[in-house]
Short mmCIF file of C-alpha atoms and ligand atoms in Angstrom, two decimals:
data_model
loop_
_atom_site.label_atom_id
_atom_site.label_comp_id
_atom_site.label_asym_id
_atom_site.label_seq_id
_atom_site.Cartn_x
_atom_site.Cartn_y
_atom_site.Cartn_z
CA MET M 914 -0.23 -0.47 0.12
CA LEU M 915 1.35 3.21 -1.06
CA ARG M 916 0.21 4.90 2.06
CA LEU M 917 1.82 2.73 4.52
CA ARG M 918 4.91 3.06 2.76
CA ALA M 919 5.03 6.46 3.86
CA VAL M 920 5.79 5.41 7.43
CA THR M 921 8.93 3.90 6.63
CA LEU M 922 9.93 6.55 4.41
CA ALA M 923 8.69 9.49 7.17
CA ALA M 924 12.41 10.60 7.83
CA ALA M 925 13.03 10.94 4.06
CA ALA M 926 9.89 13.13 4.07
CA ALA M 927 10.23 16.97 2.62
CA THR M 928 8.25 19.59 1.16
CA GLY M 929 8.98 22.40 -1.15
CA LEU M 930 11.82 21.69 -3.56
CA VAL M 931 13.39 18.23 -3.95
CA LEU M 932 16.48 17.68 -5.92
CA ILE M 933 17.93 14.42 -6.88
CA THR M 934 21.61 14.93 -6.86
CA ALA M 935 22.44 11.74 -7.88
CA ALA M 936 21.24 11.36 -11.27
CA PRO M 937 22.20 8.06 -12.90
CA ALA M 938 24.79 8.07 -15.96
CA PRO M 939 23.74 8.14 -19.33
CA ALA M 940 25.21 4.79 -20.92
CA ALA M 941 26.78 3.62 -23.80
CA ALA M 942 25.17 1.90 -27.15
CA PRO M 943 23.58 -1.56 -26.73
CA ILE M 944 25.29 -4.03 -28.72
CA THR M 945 21.92 -4.57 -30.01
CA THR M 946 18.23 -3.25 -29.92
CA SER M 947 17.16 -6.19 -32.12
CA ILE M 948 16.95 -8.03 -28.90
CA TYR M 949 17.22 -7.67 -25.33
CA THR M 950 20.78 -9.21 -24.07
CA ALA M 951 21.76 -9.43 -20.34
CA ASP M 952 24.68 -10.95 -18.55
CA PRO M 953 28.00 -10.28 -20.70
CA ALA M 954 30.84 -12.65 -20.80
CA ALA M 955 33.86 -11.51 -23.01
CA LEU M 956 36.47 -13.74 -24.90
CA VAL M 957 39.09 -12.55 -27.04
CA VAL M 958 40.45 -15.34 -29.67
CA GLY M 959 42.72 -13.91 -32.39
CA ASP M 960 40.98 -10.52 -33.86
CA THR M 961 37.77 -11.16 -32.47
CA MET M 962 36.18 -10.21 -29.35
CA TYR M 963 33.34 -12.60 -28.52
CA LEU M 964 30.24 -11.62 -26.04
CA TYR M 965 28.30 -14.55 -24.62
CA THR M 966 25.11 -13.02 -23.45
CA GLY M 967 21.75 -13.99 -21.78
CA HIS M 968 18.66 -13.37 -23.82
CA ASP M 969 15.87 -11.41 -22.08
CA GLU M 970 12.37 -12.13 -23.69
CA ALA M 971 10.24 -10.96 -20.98
CA PRO M 972 7.09 -8.54 -22.35
CA ALA M 973 6.60 -5.12 -21.74
CA GLY M 974 6.09 -4.67 -18.15
CA GLY M 975 6.91 -8.20 -17.00
CA THR M 976 7.87 -8.36 -13.78
CA ASN M 977 10.11 -11.63 -14.05
CA PHE M 978 13.28 -13.07 -15.69
CA VAL M 979 12.07 -14.94 -19.34
CA MET M 980 15.64 -16.46 -20.55
CA ARG M 981 15.35 -19.57 -22.89
CA ASP M 982 18.83 -19.15 -24.49
CA TRP M 983 22.35 -17.69 -24.95
CA HIS M 984 23.74 -15.72 -27.86
CA VAL M 985 27.07 -15.35 -29.18
CA PHE M 986 27.95 -11.70 -30.47
CA THR M 987 31.40 -10.76 -32.28
CA SER M 988 33.32 -7.68 -33.36
CA GLY M 989 36.60 -6.82 -34.68
CA ASP M 990 36.84 -3.54 -33.31
CA ALA M 991 34.53 -3.66 -30.19
CA THR M 992 32.34 -1.21 -31.76
CA ALA M 993 30.20 -3.12 -34.60
CA TRP M 994 28.68 -6.13 -33.57
CA THR M 995 27.63 -9.19 -35.26
CA ASP M 996 24.64 -11.26 -33.79
CA GLN M 997 25.66 -14.89 -34.29
CA GLY M 998 22.62 -16.41 -32.89
CA ALA M 999 21.32 -18.49 -30.13
CA LYS M 1000 24.15 -20.76 -30.16
CA LEU M 1001 23.50 -22.34 -26.57
CA LYS M 1002 19.71 -23.25 -25.52
CA LEU M 1003 18.17 -24.90 -22.65
CA SER M 1004 17.27 -27.51 -24.67
CA ASP M 1005 20.72 -28.45 -25.08
CA PHE M 1006 20.50 -29.51 -21.51
CA SER M 1007 18.02 -32.59 -21.49
CA TRP M 1008 17.70 -32.36 -17.46
CA ALA M 1009 17.00 -28.09 -17.39
CA GLY M 1010 14.00 -26.91 -17.54
CA ALA M 1011 14.25 -22.95 -17.37
CA ASP M 1012 16.25 -19.67 -16.59
CA ALA M 1013 19.15 -19.77 -19.14
CA TRP M 1014 20.78 -17.31 -16.72
CA ALA M 1015 24.53 -15.84 -17.05
CA GLY M 1016 26.92 -17.85 -18.35
CA GLU M 1017 30.48 -17.95 -18.97
CA VAL M 1018 33.04 -19.58 -21.85
CA GLU M 1019 36.41 -20.79 -21.44
CA PRO M 1020 38.64 -22.08 -23.45
CA ARG M 1021 40.95 -25.11 -23.45
CA ASN M 1022 43.11 -27.70 -25.43
CA GLY M 1023 41.45 -26.13 -28.30
CA LYS M 1024 37.71 -26.42 -26.90
CA TYR M 1025 35.34 -24.14 -25.76
CA TYR M 1026 33.61 -24.83 -22.51
CA TRP M 1027 30.17 -22.86 -21.77
CA TYR M 1028 29.64 -22.91 -18.34
CA ALA M 1029 25.65 -21.90 -17.71
CA PRO M 1030 23.35 -21.84 -14.65
CA VAL M 1031 20.20 -23.51 -15.25
CA ASN M 1032 16.94 -24.57 -13.53
CA GLY M 1033 17.59 -28.09 -13.33
CA ASN M 1034 14.15 -29.48 -12.56
CA GLY M 1035 15.66 -31.14 -9.55
CA ALA M 1036 16.06 -30.77 -6.10
CA GLY M 1037 16.49 -26.78 -4.96
CA TRP M 1038 16.50 -23.87 -8.00
CA MET M 1039 19.74 -23.32 -10.08
CA ASP M 1040 22.62 -25.43 -11.23
CA ILE M 1041 25.47 -25.04 -13.24
CA GLY M 1042 25.91 -27.21 -16.33
CA VAL M 1043 28.64 -27.02 -18.85
CA ALA M 1044 28.58 -27.39 -22.48
CA VAL M 1045 31.61 -28.04 -25.22
CA GLY M 1046 32.15 -27.02 -28.65
CA ASP M 1047 35.02 -27.11 -30.82
CA SER M 1048 35.26 -23.39 -31.65
CA PRO M 1049 33.82 -20.15 -30.09
CA LEU M 1050 31.16 -20.13 -31.93
CA GLY M 1051 30.22 -23.85 -31.46
CA PRO M 1052 28.36 -26.31 -31.97
CA PHE M 1053 28.16 -26.49 -28.38
CA HIS M 1054 26.42 -29.63 -26.64
CA ASP M 1055 25.98 -30.61 -23.18
CA ALA M 1056 29.58 -32.27 -21.75
CA LYS M 1057 28.24 -34.23 -18.82
CA GLY M 1058 24.43 -34.79 -19.05
CA GLY M 1059 24.14 -33.21 -15.40
CA PRO M 1060 24.91 -30.67 -13.66
CA LEU M 1061 28.55 -29.61 -12.40
CA ILE M 1062 27.30 -27.89 -9.40
CA SER M 1063 23.99 -28.20 -7.80
CA ASP M 1064 22.66 -28.08 -4.31
CA SER M 1065 24.11 -30.84 -3.25
CA THR M 1066 27.20 -30.20 -4.02
CA PRO M 1067 28.96 -29.30 -0.55
CA ASN M 1068 29.00 -26.01 0.50
CA SER M 1069 27.52 -24.74 -2.68
CA SER M 1070 26.24 -21.38 -2.81
CA PRO M 1071 22.58 -20.37 -1.51
CA LEU M 1072 22.18 -19.89 -5.32
CA ASN M 1073 24.24 -21.45 -7.78
CA ILE M 1074 24.72 -18.95 -10.41
CA ASP M 1075 26.84 -16.86 -12.15
CA PRO M 1076 30.05 -19.04 -13.18
CA THR M 1077 33.14 -17.56 -14.17
CA VAL M 1078 36.29 -19.82 -14.65
CA PHE M 1079 39.82 -18.47 -14.92
CA THR M 1080 42.70 -20.65 -16.11
CA ASP M 1081 46.21 -19.67 -14.49
CA ASP M 1082 49.48 -19.75 -16.23
CA ASP M 1083 50.14 -23.25 -14.58
CA GLY M 1084 47.25 -24.39 -16.50
CA GLN M 1085 45.25 -24.90 -13.38
CA ALA M 1086 41.42 -23.86 -14.09
CA TYR M 1087 39.15 -22.27 -11.39
CA ILE M 1088 35.58 -21.78 -10.95
CA TYR M 1089 33.96 -19.28 -9.26
CA TRP M 1090 30.41 -18.82 -8.75
CA GLY M 1091 27.43 -17.71 -6.26
CA SER M 1092 24.77 -15.46 -5.47
CA TYR M 1093 22.72 -14.29 -2.43
CA TYR M 1094 25.75 -12.90 -0.81
CA GLY M 1095 27.43 -16.46 -1.08
CA LEU M 1096 30.51 -16.54 -3.50
CA ARG M 1097 31.64 -19.96 -3.77
CA ALA M 1098 35.21 -21.18 -5.64
CA ALA M 1099 36.75 -24.28 -6.68
CA LYS M 1100 39.55 -25.69 -8.58
CA LEU M 1101 38.31 -27.68 -11.96
CA LYS M 1102 40.08 -31.09 -13.12
CA PRO M 1103 42.14 -30.82 -16.43
CA ASP M 1104 38.97 -32.35 -17.96
CA MET M 1105 37.11 -28.81 -17.40
CA ILE M 1106 33.65 -30.70 -16.38
CA ASN M 1107 34.63 -31.91 -12.95
CA LEU M 1108 35.38 -29.93 -9.76
CA ASP M 1109 39.07 -30.81 -8.46
CA GLY M 1110 38.78 -30.97 -4.50
CA GLY M 1111 36.37 -29.26 -1.97
CA VAL M 1112 34.61 -25.95 -2.37
CA VAL M 1113 36.02 -22.82 -0.86
CA THR M 1114 34.10 -19.44 0.63
CA PRO M 1115 36.83 -16.88 -0.55
CA SER M 1116 37.50 -14.23 1.94
CA GLY M 1117 37.86 -10.77 1.80
CA VAL M 1118 35.29 -9.97 -0.96
CA SER M 1119 33.18 -7.03 0.55
CA ASN M 1120 29.70 -6.84 0.07
CA PHE M 1121 29.51 -9.90 -2.66
CA TRP M 1122 26.12 -9.96 -3.86
CA GLU M 1123 26.57 -12.11 -7.34
CA ALA M 1124 27.80 -11.91 -10.75
CA PRO M 1125 31.83 -12.53 -10.13
CA TRP M 1126 34.49 -12.05 -13.06
CA MET M 1127 38.19 -13.26 -12.42
CA PHE M 1128 41.03 -12.40 -14.42
CA LYS M 1129 44.56 -11.39 -13.87
CA ARG M 1130 46.59 -8.66 -14.67
CA ASN M 1131 50.54 -8.20 -14.12
CA GLY M 1132 50.68 -11.19 -11.81
CA THR M 1133 47.61 -9.85 -9.38
CA TYR M 1134 44.21 -11.71 -9.78
CA TYR M 1135 40.83 -9.61 -9.84
CA LEU M 1136 37.69 -10.20 -8.88
CA ALA M 1137 34.99 -8.01 -9.94
CA TYR M 1138 31.59 -8.49 -8.89
CA SER M 1139 27.86 -7.08 -8.53
CA ALA M 1140 27.59 -5.77 -4.77
CA ASN M 1141 24.29 -4.07 -3.68
CA ASP M 1142 25.05 -2.27 -0.34
CA SER M 1143 23.74 1.15 0.13
CA ALA M 1144 27.14 2.90 0.16
CA CYS M 1145 27.40 2.18 -3.85
CA SER M 1146 23.93 1.87 -4.70
CA ALA M 1147 19.90 2.95 -4.53
CA PRO M 1148 17.85 0.14 -2.78
CA GLY M 1149 17.56 -2.65 -5.22
CA TYR M 1150 20.39 -2.05 -7.45
CA ALA M 1151 23.54 -2.98 -7.69
CA CYS M 1152 27.34 -1.65 -8.46
CA ILE M 1153 30.15 -3.56 -9.45
CA ARG M 1154 33.11 -3.50 -6.82
CA TYR M 1155 36.19 -5.29 -7.27
CA ALA M 1156 38.84 -6.95 -5.12
CA THR M 1157 42.58 -8.10 -5.94
CA ALA M 1158 44.69 -11.36 -4.30
CA SER M 1159 48.06 -12.43 -4.89
CA ASN M 1160 46.71 -15.96 -5.11
CA PRO M 1161 43.39 -17.37 -7.03
CA LEU M 1162 41.90 -18.50 -4.13
CA GLY M 1163 42.38 -15.29 -2.16
CA PRO M 1164 42.42 -14.24 0.58
CA TRP M 1165 40.80 -10.93 -1.19
CA THR M 1166 41.41 -7.16 -0.49
CA HIS M 1167 38.68 -5.20 -1.48
CA ARG M 1168 39.54 -1.94 -3.83
CA GLY M 1169 36.38 -0.37 -4.27
CA VAL M 1170 33.80 0.55 -7.08
CA VAL M 1171 34.95 0.23 -10.73
CA LEU M 1172 31.23 0.81 -12.33
CA ASP M 1173 28.21 2.56 -10.84
CA GLN M 1174 24.83 1.72 -10.90
CA VAL M 1175 23.19 1.09 -14.03
CA THR M 1176 19.57 1.87 -15.28
CA SER M 1177 18.63 -1.70 -14.54
CA THR M 1178 18.51 -3.23 -10.96
CA THR M 1179 20.77 -5.93 -11.77
CA ASN M 1180 24.70 -5.19 -13.07
CA HIS M 1181 26.80 -7.70 -14.49
CA PRO M 1182 30.56 -7.32 -15.21
CA ALA M 1183 32.91 -8.60 -17.76
CA ILE M 1184 36.72 -7.12 -17.79
CA ILE M 1185 38.73 -7.85 -21.05
CA GLU M 1186 41.94 -6.24 -23.08
CA PHE M 1187 41.36 -6.45 -26.62
CA LYS M 1188 43.99 -4.78 -29.02
CA GLY M 1189 45.76 -3.14 -26.44
CA GLN M 1190 42.59 -1.28 -24.79
CA TRP M 1191 40.81 -2.68 -21.76
CA TYR M 1192 36.57 -2.96 -21.64
CA MET M 1193 33.88 -2.98 -19.28
CA VAL M 1194 31.07 -4.80 -20.63
CA TYR M 1195 27.90 -4.76 -18.39
CA HIS M 1196 24.22 -4.59 -19.01
CA ASN M 1197 21.69 -1.67 -18.49
CA ALA M 1198 17.81 -1.15 -19.43
CA ASN M 1199 18.61 1.65 -21.74
CA SER M 1200 17.60 0.06 -25.00
CA PRO M 1201 14.16 1.28 -26.09
CA GLY M 1202 11.63 -0.38 -24.27
CA GLY M 1203 14.13 -1.59 -21.79
CA GLY M 1204 13.54 -2.74 -18.46
CA ASN M 1205 15.10 -4.77 -15.72
CA PHE M 1206 13.94 -7.75 -17.44
CA ARG M 1207 14.59 -6.53 -20.79
CA ARG M 1208 18.34 -5.26 -20.43
CA SER M 1209 20.79 -4.31 -23.24
CA VAL M 1210 24.50 -5.37 -23.13
CA THR M 1211 26.93 -2.52 -23.63
CA LEU M 1212 30.56 -1.56 -23.16
CA ASP M 1213 33.09 1.09 -22.33
CA LYS M 1214 36.61 1.29 -22.01
CA LEU M 1215 38.14 0.77 -18.42
CA TYR M 1216 41.43 2.35 -17.68
CA TRP M 1217 44.21 1.58 -14.96
CA ASN M 1218 46.06 3.76 -12.61
CA ALA M 1219 49.63 3.38 -12.09
CA ASP M 1220 49.49 1.10 -9.09
CA GLY M 1221 46.93 -1.65 -10.54
CA THR M 1222 43.94 -0.13 -9.41
CA MET M 1223 41.03 0.19 -11.91
CA GLN M 1224 39.25 3.85 -12.59
CA LYS M 1225 35.81 3.97 -12.15
CA VAL M 1226 34.23 3.40 -15.69
CA VAL M 1227 32.65 6.27 -17.25
CA GLN M 1228 29.12 5.37 -18.66
CA THR M 1229 29.04 6.85 -22.16
CA THR M 1230 26.30 8.37 -24.34
CA GLY M 1231 25.72 6.03 -27.31
CA PRO M 1232 23.98 7.25 -29.95
CA THR M 1233 20.78 5.24 -29.44
CA SER M 1234 20.40 6.78 -26.19
CA SER M 1235 17.89 9.60 -27.49
CA ASN M 1236 15.99 10.44 -24.15
CA LEU M 1237 17.60 13.41 -22.95
CA ALA M 1238 15.80 12.45 -19.40
CA LEU M 1239 18.74 9.86 -18.77
CA SER M 1240 21.63 12.46 -18.41
CA ALA M 1241 19.28 15.41 -16.49
CA THR M 1242 18.81 16.35 -13.33
CA ALA M 1243 15.31 15.72 -12.14
CA SER M 1244 13.65 18.26 -9.64
CA THR M 1245 9.89 18.90 -8.54
CA SER M 1246 8.04 21.45 -6.30
CA TYR M 1247 6.98 18.40 -4.35
CA VAL M 1248 7.02 14.75 -4.26
CA SER M 1249 5.41 12.52 -1.62
CA PRO M 1250 8.35 11.06 0.71
CA TRP M 1251 7.40 7.38 -0.46
CA GLU M 1252 7.37 7.99 -4.00
CA THR M 1253 10.40 8.26 -6.16
CA LEU M 1254 11.11 11.24 -8.32
CA GLY M 1255 13.98 9.41 -10.11
CA ALA M 1256 11.93 6.82 -11.39
CA ILE M 1257 10.55 9.52 -14.22
CA LYS M 1258 13.67 9.12 -16.26
CA ASP M 1259 14.90 5.35 -15.84
CA GLY M 1260 14.01 4.79 -19.43
CA PHE M 1261 11.29 2.04 -18.55
CA THR M 1262 8.39 1.88 -20.68
CA PRO M 1263 5.22 0.99 -18.18
CA ALA M 1264 2.75 -1.49 -19.05
CA ASN M 1265 0.00 0.81 -18.03
CA SER M 1266 -0.82 3.82 -15.94
CA ALA M 1267 -1.05 1.78 -12.52
CA ASP M 1268 2.36 0.06 -13.30
CA HIS M 1269 4.78 1.39 -10.75
CA SER M 1270 7.16 -1.46 -10.47
CA HIS M 1271 9.87 0.87 -11.18
CA GLY M 1272 8.48 3.55 -8.51
CA ALA M 1273 6.63 6.25 -9.55
CA TYR M 1274 6.44 10.35 -9.21
CA GLY M 1275 3.27 10.98 -7.04
CA ASN M 1276 2.56 14.50 -5.24
CA TRP M 1277 -0.13 13.29 -3.18
CA ASN M 1278 -1.75 15.27 -1.19
CA HIS M 1279 -1.09 18.15 -2.89
CA GLN M 1280 -4.05 19.65 -5.34
CA GLY M 1281 -3.76 22.22 -8.21
CA THR M 1282 -0.46 22.90 -9.92
CA GLU M 1283 2.80 21.23 -9.49
CA TRP M 1284 5.96 20.88 -11.43
CA LEU M 1285 8.70 18.28 -12.76
CA GLU M 1286 11.92 19.83 -14.25
CA TYR M 1287 15.06 18.48 -16.27
CA GLN M 1288 18.37 20.33 -15.58
CA TRP M 1289 21.54 20.08 -17.95
CA PRO M 1290 24.76 21.03 -17.46
CA SER M 1291 24.99 22.51 -21.05
CA ALA M 1292 22.01 23.50 -23.05
CA GLN M 1293 20.13 20.90 -24.84
CA THR M 1294 18.21 20.96 -28.09
CA VAL M 1295 14.66 19.74 -27.32
CA GLY M 1296 11.55 19.26 -29.74
CA ARG M 1297 9.49 16.65 -27.89
CA VAL M 1298 8.58 15.13 -24.76
CA GLY M 1299 6.53 12.09 -23.78
CA VAL M 1300 4.68 11.65 -20.53
CA TYR M 1301 3.59 8.46 -19.05
CA TRP M 1302 0.70 9.26 -16.42
CA PHE M 1303 0.65 7.60 -13.16
CA ASP M 1304 -2.84 6.82 -11.80
CA ASP M 1305 -3.02 4.62 -8.82
CA ASP M 1306 -6.61 4.58 -8.48
CA GLN M 1307 -6.63 6.54 -5.19
CA GLY M 1308 -5.86 9.61 -4.31
CA ILE M 1309 -3.74 10.04 -7.83
CA ASP M 1310 -5.40 10.68 -10.90
CA LEU M 1311 -4.99 11.84 -14.64
CA PRO M 1312 -4.45 15.58 -14.56
CA ALA M 1313 -7.04 17.86 -15.68
CA SER M 1314 -4.19 19.84 -17.87
CA CYS M 1315 -0.54 20.34 -18.61
CA LYS M 1316 2.12 22.32 -20.66
CA VAL M 1317 5.79 22.45 -21.28
CA GLN M 1318 7.88 24.96 -20.08
CA TYR M 1319 11.78 26.08 -20.34
CA TRP M 1320 14.12 28.44 -19.14
CA ASN M 1321 14.49 31.21 -21.49
CA GLY M 1322 18.06 32.31 -19.64
CA SER M 1323 16.41 34.62 -17.17
CA ALA M 1324 12.76 33.16 -16.61
CA TYR M 1325 10.39 29.93 -17.43
CA VAL M 1326 8.28 30.50 -20.13
CA ASP M 1327 5.71 28.16 -22.30
CA VAL M 1328 7.36 26.59 -24.91
CA PRO M 1329 6.12 28.32 -28.17
CA GLY M 1330 3.94 26.54 -30.35
CA GLN M 1331 3.78 23.27 -28.42
CA SER M 1332 0.77 20.76 -29.31
CA ALA M 1333 -1.85 19.21 -26.94
CA CYS M 1334 -0.41 18.05 -23.93
CA GLY M 1335 -2.34 14.93 -23.17
CA VAL M 1336 -3.73 13.38 -20.11
CA ALA M 1337 -4.58 9.70 -21.30
CA ALA M 1338 -3.85 6.71 -19.59
CA ASN M 1339 -1.92 3.71 -20.18
CA THR M 1340 0.26 5.64 -22.99
CA PHE M 1341 3.13 7.81 -23.46
CA ASN M 1342 1.35 11.14 -24.64
CA THR M 1343 3.65 13.05 -26.82
CA THR M 1344 3.82 16.83 -27.07
CA THR M 1345 6.20 18.23 -29.82
CA PHE M 1346 7.31 21.98 -30.77
CA PRO M 1347 9.72 23.93 -32.61
CA ALA M 1348 12.81 22.79 -31.02
CA VAL M 1349 14.36 24.90 -28.21
CA SER M 1350 17.80 25.46 -26.90
CA THR M 1351 17.79 25.36 -22.74
CA THR M 1352 19.21 24.10 -19.82
CA ARG M 1353 16.03 23.87 -17.97
CA LEU M 1354 12.37 22.47 -19.06
CA ARG M 1355 9.39 21.94 -17.08
CA LEU M 1356 6.65 20.01 -17.02
CA SER M 1357 3.66 21.87 -15.36
CA ILE M 1358 0.92 19.74 -14.12
CA THR M 1359 -2.33 20.88 -12.77
CA SER M 1360 -4.60 18.30 -11.22
CA LYS M 1361 -8.60 17.24 -11.17
CA THR M 1362 -10.27 19.02 -8.34
CA GLY M 1363 -9.86 16.51 -5.50
CA PHE M 1364 -7.10 14.64 -6.43
CA SER M 1365 -3.24 14.79 -6.77
CA THR M 1366 -1.14 13.54 -10.14
CA GLY M 1367 1.97 11.37 -10.87
CA VAL M 1368 4.36 10.47 -13.38
CA LEU M 1369 5.65 6.95 -14.36
CA GLU M 1370 7.92 8.86 -16.98
CA TRP M 1371 8.95 11.81 -18.52
CA THR M 1372 11.24 11.39 -21.67
CA ALA M 1373 12.49 14.44 -23.46
CA GLN M 1374 14.06 14.28 -26.94
CA ALA M 1375 15.81 16.64 -29.85
O1 LIG W 1970 19.87 -12.72 -15.87
C1 LIG W 1970 19.61 -13.59 -14.72
C2 LIG W 1970 20.39 -12.98 -13.27
O2 LIG W 1970 20.27 -11.49 -13.36
C3 LIG W 1970 21.96 -13.65 -13.71
O3 LIG W 1970 22.37 -14.56 -13.04
C4 LIG W 1970 22.59 -12.17 -12.29
O4 LIG W 1970 23.75 -11.93 -12.77
C5 LIG W 1970 21.64 -11.47 -13.06
O5 LIG W 1970 22.45 -10.33 -13.97
#
């Protein structure tokens, strides 16, 4: 209940101007907008970078993962990507039933081993299987006929997902995996399809949540992973932290955050060098129509400090991120303390006007005219906005009217020549106008008598 949430968030209550200072950074272009992709693992073979990704197939507004296969993408320049298709499917594991989650491919002796978490239809939920192929593109087939790791593996993780496999210079391979704060590691036998010895719980990996990625550089072992502590991300979101060690099984020393929160709640890293440049490959929700279960893989350059620590990755703006809201700072005349102003600019496409699964802006119990504002550090050319109204069938209803205003350098004025500001439910209401160049844009909202107003998403485009 919205009203009950007000009690727990009472400490955050504020009136008057409310400013979101930690605006999520805009992010790079997706490797594809034809499908939704997630959970990247990267591999370089010769002149080609391979990305092994999950495939999000949840419908718009879906509230769960729908993942049935994994795709492989290739590139010779880390810029233009070719989808080589679904090279591994749930049906390739006869014992698996659902949930084609975050996998990774490791080469050995001319073969390529694809470690893949799946719902194994057995006791517990997720297991880790392994497929093998003769080339980075397969074809791949089940190498074992059953799970490599399951809930019956002694000392396994509370959730056996997200394997990362690393082969050291001496030929010893290691597998790391886990979620629900349960990182685990084990040696692999030379056949790559059996554990060699017991499962260990690495120490020193602060705030580990899931999604480990292991690599080695200049004799130091690096473990990047998804963490969801409040020091690095908003509730429900994650950042990427990393730790280093001088031994592949640790102990580890936490080194900090290498990737801030992204626009999807989950965050998943792959860090790799390709043609002399290091990259952070990750996913977010920035693809058109994207969301927490409709993610898109992207990558940005990663740079090193002289002491071997990683600089925090700058999430760059890709050409398909046309929503200027993603890079704006949002403020408002009033937001109810239990609502989320930042929700209006997370790039989500709601299923309907009651879909506050990504949070919602609402100004209950104010009535009359309130405003939302976007501000940019430099002038933006804006010629179109879209508003998806929030209607909770309680105190928040569709507005009576709205209009778009901009800062002309000294005052807010109505944007000249704007088309009607729509107030329809269950859709983006688009208002167009001859483009203005401005650092500040306002949406002025006037409520119906007796109601307050709310917004699920407010987009701005050139
Ligand atoms: O894609 C399903 C799960 O979400 C992955 O296994 C996690 O890493 C998270 O990205």
